[in-house]
Short mmCIF file of N, CA, C and O in Angstrom, two decimals:
data_model
loop_
_atom_site.label_atom_id
_atom_site.label_comp_id
_atom_site.label_asym_id
_atom_site.label_seq_id
_atom_site.Cartn_x
_atom_site.Cartn_y
_atom_site.Cartn_z
N MET A 211 1.33 -1.18 -0.27
CA MET A 211 0.54 0.08 0.19
C MET A 211 0.88 1.41 -0.27
O MET A 211 0.50 2.35 -0.81
N GLU A 212 1.92 0.94 0.83
CA GLU A 212 3.15 2.06 0.67
C GLU A 212 3.59 2.48 -0.36
O GLU A 212 3.29 3.92 -0.85
N ALA A 213 3.65 1.32 -1.16
CA ALA A 213 4.65 1.91 -2.19
C ALA A 213 3.26 2.80 -3.04
O ALA A 213 3.91 3.27 -4.22
N THR A 214 1.96 2.30 -3.66
CA THR A 214 1.14 2.73 -4.27
C THR A 214 0.93 4.42 -4.08
O THR A 214 1.42 5.20 -5.14
N VAL A 215 1.20 4.37 -2.96
CA VAL A 215 1.07 6.14 -2.40
C VAL A 215 2.33 6.70 -2.58
O VAL A 215 2.29 7.98 -3.59
N ARG A 216 3.39 6.27 -2.84
CA ARG A 216 4.78 6.37 -2.89
C ARG A 216 4.44 6.92 -4.63
O ARG A 216 5.49 7.90 -5.45
N LEU A 217 4.53 6.09 -5.76
CA LEU A 217 4.58 6.25 -7.14
C LEU A 217 3.44 7.24 -7.39
O LEU A 217 3.40 7.93 -8.65
N THR A 218 1.87 7.18 -6.62
CA THR A 218 1.36 7.99 -7.12
C THR A 218 1.74 9.42 -6.68
O THR A 218 1.27 10.44 -7.74
N ARG A 219 2.33 9.62 -6.04
CA ARG A 219 3.33 11.07 -5.64
C ARG A 219 4.33 11.15 -5.91
O ARG A 219 4.17 12.50 -6.92
N ASN A 220 5.13 9.96 -6.77
CA ASN A 220 6.13 10.38 -7.40
C ASN A 220 5.56 10.70 -9.22
O ASN A 220 6.15 11.77 -9.98
N PHE A 221 4.22 9.85 -9.18
CA PHE A 221 4.20 10.47 -10.96
C PHE A 221 2.90 11.92 -10.82
O PHE A 221 3.54 12.24 -11.73
N ARG A 222 3.09 12.46 -9.54
CA ARG A 222 1.91 13.77 -10.04
C ARG A 222 3.65 14.69 -9.92
O ARG A 222 3.12 15.76 -10.69
N VAL A 223 4.64 15.15 -9.00
CA VAL A 223 5.62 15.24 -9.29
C VAL A 223 6.10 15.46 -10.66
O VAL A 223 6.44 16.27 -11.26
N LEU A 224 6.10 13.77 -11.45
CA LEU A 224 7.01 14.01 -12.47
C LEU A 224 5.83 14.87 -13.64
O LEU A 224 6.34 15.54 -14.65
N TRP A 225 4.65 14.72 -13.57
CA TRP A 225 3.29 14.94 -14.17
C TRP A 225 3.90 16.60 -14.40
O TRP A 225 4.05 17.19 -15.45
N PHE A 226 3.54 17.19 -13.00
CA PHE A 226 3.88 18.72 -12.62
C PHE A 226 5.04 19.28 -13.21
O PHE A 226 5.00 20.33 -13.87
N GLY A 227 6.14 18.55 -13.64
CA GLY A 227 7.57 19.29 -13.72
C GLY A 227 7.47 19.47 -15.15
O GLY A 227 7.66 19.91 -16.15
N SER A 228 6.63 18.02 -16.20
CA SER A 228 6.71 17.78 -17.60
C SER A 228 5.92 19.05 -17.70
O SER A 228 5.70 19.62 -18.93
N LEU A 229 4.36 19.30 -17.30
CA LEU A 229 3.60 20.63 -17.56
C LEU A 229 4.80 21.58 -17.58
O LEU A 229 4.56 23.00 -18.29
N ILE A 230 5.07 22.06 -15.89
CA ILE A 230 5.95 23.23 -15.95
C ILE A 230 6.71 23.44 -18.02
O ILE A 230 6.90 24.67 -17.83
N THR A 231 7.59 22.00 -17.86
CA THR A 231 8.63 22.64 -18.62
C THR A 231 7.95 22.50 -20.05
O THR A 231 8.47 23.08 -21.17
N ASP A 232 7.02 21.83 -20.61
CA ASP A 232 6.05 22.10 -21.55
C ASP A 232 5.37 23.39 -21.56
O ASP A 232 5.87 24.41 -22.59
N LEU A 233 4.92 23.95 -20.81
CA LEU A 233 4.62 25.56 -20.83
C LEU A 233 5.73 26.22 -21.33
O LEU A 233 5.51 27.24 -21.22
N GLY A 234 6.75 25.91 -20.49
CA GLY A 234 8.29 27.15 -20.90
C GLY A 234 7.87 26.92 -22.46
O GLY A 234 8.87 28.25 -22.54
N ASN A 235 8.71 25.63 -23.00
CA ASN A 235 8.73 25.81 -23.98
C ASN A 235 7.80 26.68 -25.38
O ASN A 235 7.95 27.26 -26.41
N ALA A 236 6.19 26.25 -24.69
CA ALA A 236 4.97 26.99 -25.52
C ALA A 236 5.59 28.67 -25.39
O ALA A 236 4.87 29.12 -26.28
N MET A 237 5.82 28.86 -24.33
CA MET A 237 6.09 30.36 -24.49
C MET A 237 7.62 30.91 -24.81
O MET A 237 7.18 32.33 -25.21
N THR A 238 8.35 30.23 -24.93
CA THR A 238 9.52 31.35 -25.68
C THR A 238 9.75 30.65 -27.00
O THR A 238 10.31 31.31 -27.38
N LEU A 239 9.47 29.30 -27.43
CA LEU A 239 10.23 29.80 -28.89
C LEU A 239 8.86 30.27 -29.90
O LEU A 239 9.74 30.16 -30.81
N PRO A 240 7.43 30.66 -29.46
CA PRO A 240 7.41 31.47 -30.48
C PRO A 240 8.39 33.24 -30.84
O PRO A 240 7.85 33.21 -31.69
N PHE A 241 9.27 33.12 -29.81
CA PHE A 241 10.00 33.98 -29.91
C PHE A 241 11.09 34.05 -30.46
O PHE A 241 12.04 34.83 -30.63
N ILE A 242 11.51 32.53 -31.17
CA ILE A 242 12.97 32.28 -31.49
C ILE A 242 13.19 32.77 -33.00
O ILE A 242 13.99 33.18 -32.99
N VAL A 243 11.99 33.48 -33.63
CA VAL A 243 12.35 33.88 -34.23
C VAL A 243 12.60 35.23 -34.66
O VAL A 243 13.52 36.04 -35.02
N LEU A 244 12.21 36.28 -33.36
CA LEU A 244 13.20 37.24 -33.32
C LEU A 244 14.68 37.15 -32.65
O LEU A 244 15.50 37.84 -33.09
N TYR A 245 15.10 36.06 -32.12
CA TYR A 245 16.44 35.96 -31.55
C TYR A 245 17.02 35.19 -33.25
O TYR A 245 18.28 36.03 -33.28
N ILE A 246 16.29 34.81 -33.70
CA ILE A 246 16.89 34.08 -35.28
C ILE A 246 17.63 35.28 -36.08
O ILE A 246 18.34 35.87 -36.95
N GLN A 247 16.56 36.34 -36.09
CA GLN A 247 16.31 37.64 -36.54
C GLN A 247 17.61 38.45 -36.41
O GLN A 247 18.16 38.84 -37.26
N THR A 248 18.37 38.62 -35.08
CA THR A 248 19.04 39.55 -35.03
C THR A 248 20.47 38.40 -35.49
O THR A 248 21.85 39.05 -34.91
N LEU A 249 20.63 37.19 -35.68
CA LEU A 249 21.95 36.26 -36.14
C LEU A 249 22.62 36.90 -37.30
O LEU A 249 23.56 36.54 -37.79
N GLY A 250 21.74 37.58 -37.80
CA GLY A 250 21.94 37.93 -39.42
C GLY A 250 20.79 38.47 -40.31
O GLY A 250 19.98 38.45 -39.87
N ASP A 251 20.84 38.94 -41.82
CA ASP A 251 20.19 39.68 -42.48
C ASP A 251 19.47 38.40 -43.58
O ASP A 251 19.49 37.98 -44.33
N TYR A 252 18.12 38.22 -42.92
CA TYR A 252 17.82 36.64 -43.31
C TYR A 252 15.72 37.44 -44.05
O TYR A 252 15.45 38.76 -43.58
N THR A 253 15.24 36.95 -45.30
CA THR A 253 14.31 37.68 -45.43
C THR A 253 13.09 37.19 -44.97
O THR A 253 12.86 35.83 -43.47
N THR A 254 11.64 37.10 -44.54
CA THR A 254 10.96 36.61 -44.12
C THR A 254 11.04 35.22 -44.09
O THR A 254 10.26 34.67 -43.24
N ASN A 255 10.58 34.64 -45.75
CA ASN A 255 10.39 33.66 -46.04
C ASN A 255 11.87 33.11 -45.14
O ASN A 255 11.45 31.42 -44.71
N GLN A 256 12.94 33.05 -45.03
CA GLN A 256 13.43 31.87 -44.25
C GLN A 256 13.83 32.65 -42.88
O GLN A 256 13.73 31.22 -42.16
N LEU A 257 13.02 34.01 -42.85
CA LEU A 257 12.94 33.29 -41.16
C LEU A 257 11.80 32.89 -40.74
O LEU A 257 11.97 31.90 -39.43
N ASN A 258 10.31 32.47 -40.98
CA ASN A 258 9.52 31.85 -41.36
C ASN A 258 10.08 29.73 -40.95
O ASN A 258 9.83 28.90 -39.98
N PHE A 259 10.99 29.95 -42.02
CA PHE A 259 11.49 28.34 -42.23
C PHE A 259 12.39 28.07 -40.92
O PHE A 259 12.00 27.07 -40.57
N LEU A 260 12.94 28.83 -40.85
CA LEU A 260 14.01 28.74 -39.59
C LEU A 260 12.85 28.36 -38.02
O LEU A 260 13.77 28.01 -37.57
N GLY A 261 12.54 29.05 -38.33
CA GLY A 261 11.38 29.58 -36.93
C GLY A 261 10.64 28.33 -36.85
O GLY A 261 10.80 27.99 -35.82
N ALA A 262 10.40 28.16 -37.79
CA ALA A 262 9.15 26.81 -37.89
C ALA A 262 10.12 25.43 -38.05
O ALA A 262 9.79 24.01 -36.87
N ALA A 263 11.50 25.35 -38.22
CA ALA A 263 12.27 24.45 -37.91
C ALA A 263 12.95 24.05 -36.76
O ALA A 263 12.48 22.80 -36.37
N ALA A 264 12.74 25.04 -35.70
CA ALA A 264 13.41 25.29 -34.49
C ALA A 264 11.62 24.46 -33.92
O ALA A 264 12.52 23.47 -32.58
N PHE A 265 11.30 24.98 -34.20
CA PHE A 265 9.73 24.94 -33.16
C PHE A 265 10.05 23.49 -33.58
O PHE A 265 9.69 22.36 -32.87
N ALA A 266 9.92 22.85 -34.85
CA ALA A 266 9.83 21.92 -34.81
C ALA A 266 10.35 20.61 -34.56
O ALA A 266 10.37 18.97 -34.14
N ILE A 267 11.97 21.05 -34.39
CA ILE A 267 12.96 20.05 -34.02
C ILE A 267 13.11 19.72 -32.79
O ILE A 267 13.53 18.22 -32.40
N THR A 268 12.38 20.22 -32.03
CA THR A 268 12.44 20.76 -30.46
C THR A 268 10.83 19.21 -30.44
O THR A 268 11.48 18.77 -29.43
N TYR A 269 9.83 19.36 -30.46
CA TYR A 269 8.86 17.96 -30.29
C TYR A 269 9.14 16.93 -31.28
O TYR A 269 8.96 15.81 -30.65
N ALA A 270 10.05 17.02 -32.12
CA ALA A 270 10.53 16.11 -33.55
C ALA A 270 11.54 15.29 -32.14
O ALA A 270 11.62 13.88 -32.05
N CYS A 271 12.30 15.55 -31.60
CA CYS A 271 13.70 15.18 -30.43
C CYS A 271 13.18 14.90 -29.48
O CYS A 271 12.71 13.27 -29.00
N LYS A 272 11.68 15.07 -28.60
CA LYS A 272 10.89 14.89 -27.44
C LYS A 272 10.27 13.51 -28.27
O LYS A 272 10.62 12.47 -27.53
N ALA A 273 9.67 13.23 -29.17
CA ALA A 273 9.46 11.91 -29.91
C ALA A 273 9.99 10.68 -29.82
O ALA A 273 9.77 9.84 -29.78
N LEU A 274 11.41 11.52 -30.31
CA LEU A 274 12.59 10.33 -30.37
C LEU A 274 12.82 9.81 -29.42
O LEU A 274 12.71 8.27 -29.36
N VAL A 275 12.71 10.67 -28.63
CA VAL A 275 13.78 10.38 -26.99
C VAL A 275 13.07 9.55 -25.92
O VAL A 275 12.99 9.27 -25.39
N ALA A 276 11.31 9.86 -26.33
CA ALA A 276 10.34 9.51 -25.51
C ALA A 276 10.42 8.07 -24.92
O ALA A 276 10.58 7.43 -23.97
N PRO A 277 10.55 7.25 -26.04
CA PRO A 277 10.94 5.44 -26.50
C PRO A 277 11.90 5.27 -25.20
O PRO A 277 12.11 4.28 -24.79
N LEU A 278 12.81 5.84 -25.27
CA LEU A 278 14.23 6.04 -24.85
C LEU A 278 14.05 5.64 -23.28
O LEU A 278 14.18 5.01 -22.04
N TRP A 279 13.19 6.93 -23.17
CA TRP A 279 13.02 7.25 -21.85
C TRP A 279 12.30 6.34 -21.14
O TRP A 279 12.50 6.03 -19.86
N GLY A 280 10.96 6.07 -21.85
CA GLY A 280 9.94 4.56 -21.19
C GLY A 280 10.97 3.29 -21.08
O GLY A 280 10.72 2.61 -20.03
N ARG A 281 11.93 3.35 -22.11
CA ARG A 281 12.58 1.66 -21.55
C ARG A 281 13.51 2.04 -20.25
O ARG A 281 13.33 0.87 -19.67
N LEU A 282 13.97 2.74 -20.34
CA LEU A 282 14.87 2.99 -19.15
C LEU A 282 14.20 3.22 -17.68
O LEU A 282 14.45 2.18 -17.24
N ALA A 283 12.95 4.09 -18.04
CA ALA A 283 12.51 4.00 -16.63
C ALA A 283 11.54 2.44 -16.10
O ALA A 283 11.43 1.84 -15.03
N ASP A 284 11.20 1.40 -17.45
CA ASP A 284 11.03 -0.09 -17.38
C ASP A 284 11.98 -0.61 -16.99
O ASP A 284 11.94 -1.87 -15.83
N GLN A 285 13.22 -0.69 -17.38
CA GLN A 285 14.67 -1.12 -16.58
C GLN A 285 14.98 -0.71 -15.09
O GLN A 285 15.03 -1.66 -14.12
N LYS A 286 15.09 0.68 -14.92
CA LYS A 286 15.68 0.75 -14.00
C LYS A 286 14.41 1.55 -12.65
O LYS A 286 15.09 1.54 -11.76
N GLY A 287 13.25 1.31 -13.29
CA GLY A 287 12.57 1.89 -12.52
C GLY A 287 11.75 0.66 -10.78
O GLY A 287 12.57 -0.39 -11.17
N THR A 288 11.21 1.27 -9.98
CA THR A 288 11.03 -0.14 -9.48
C THR A 288 9.93 -0.51 -9.22
O THR A 288 8.82 -0.50 -9.85
#
């Protein structure tokens, strides 16, 4: 019974941490285009592409790494 309570608490802490991280990404990534603009002289089309690529790469990496984290959790978890 105690293990179930501990796992439930751990799950809630991890869920909240993941939520905060995703909210941080969602709030900062839209401004990446403004940062990219300071790095050079880009056209509007180039900025749109680079901003979309930066946004997409972030979530593509999350999608690729999630199964690895899941497998690691299954092997090392309690």
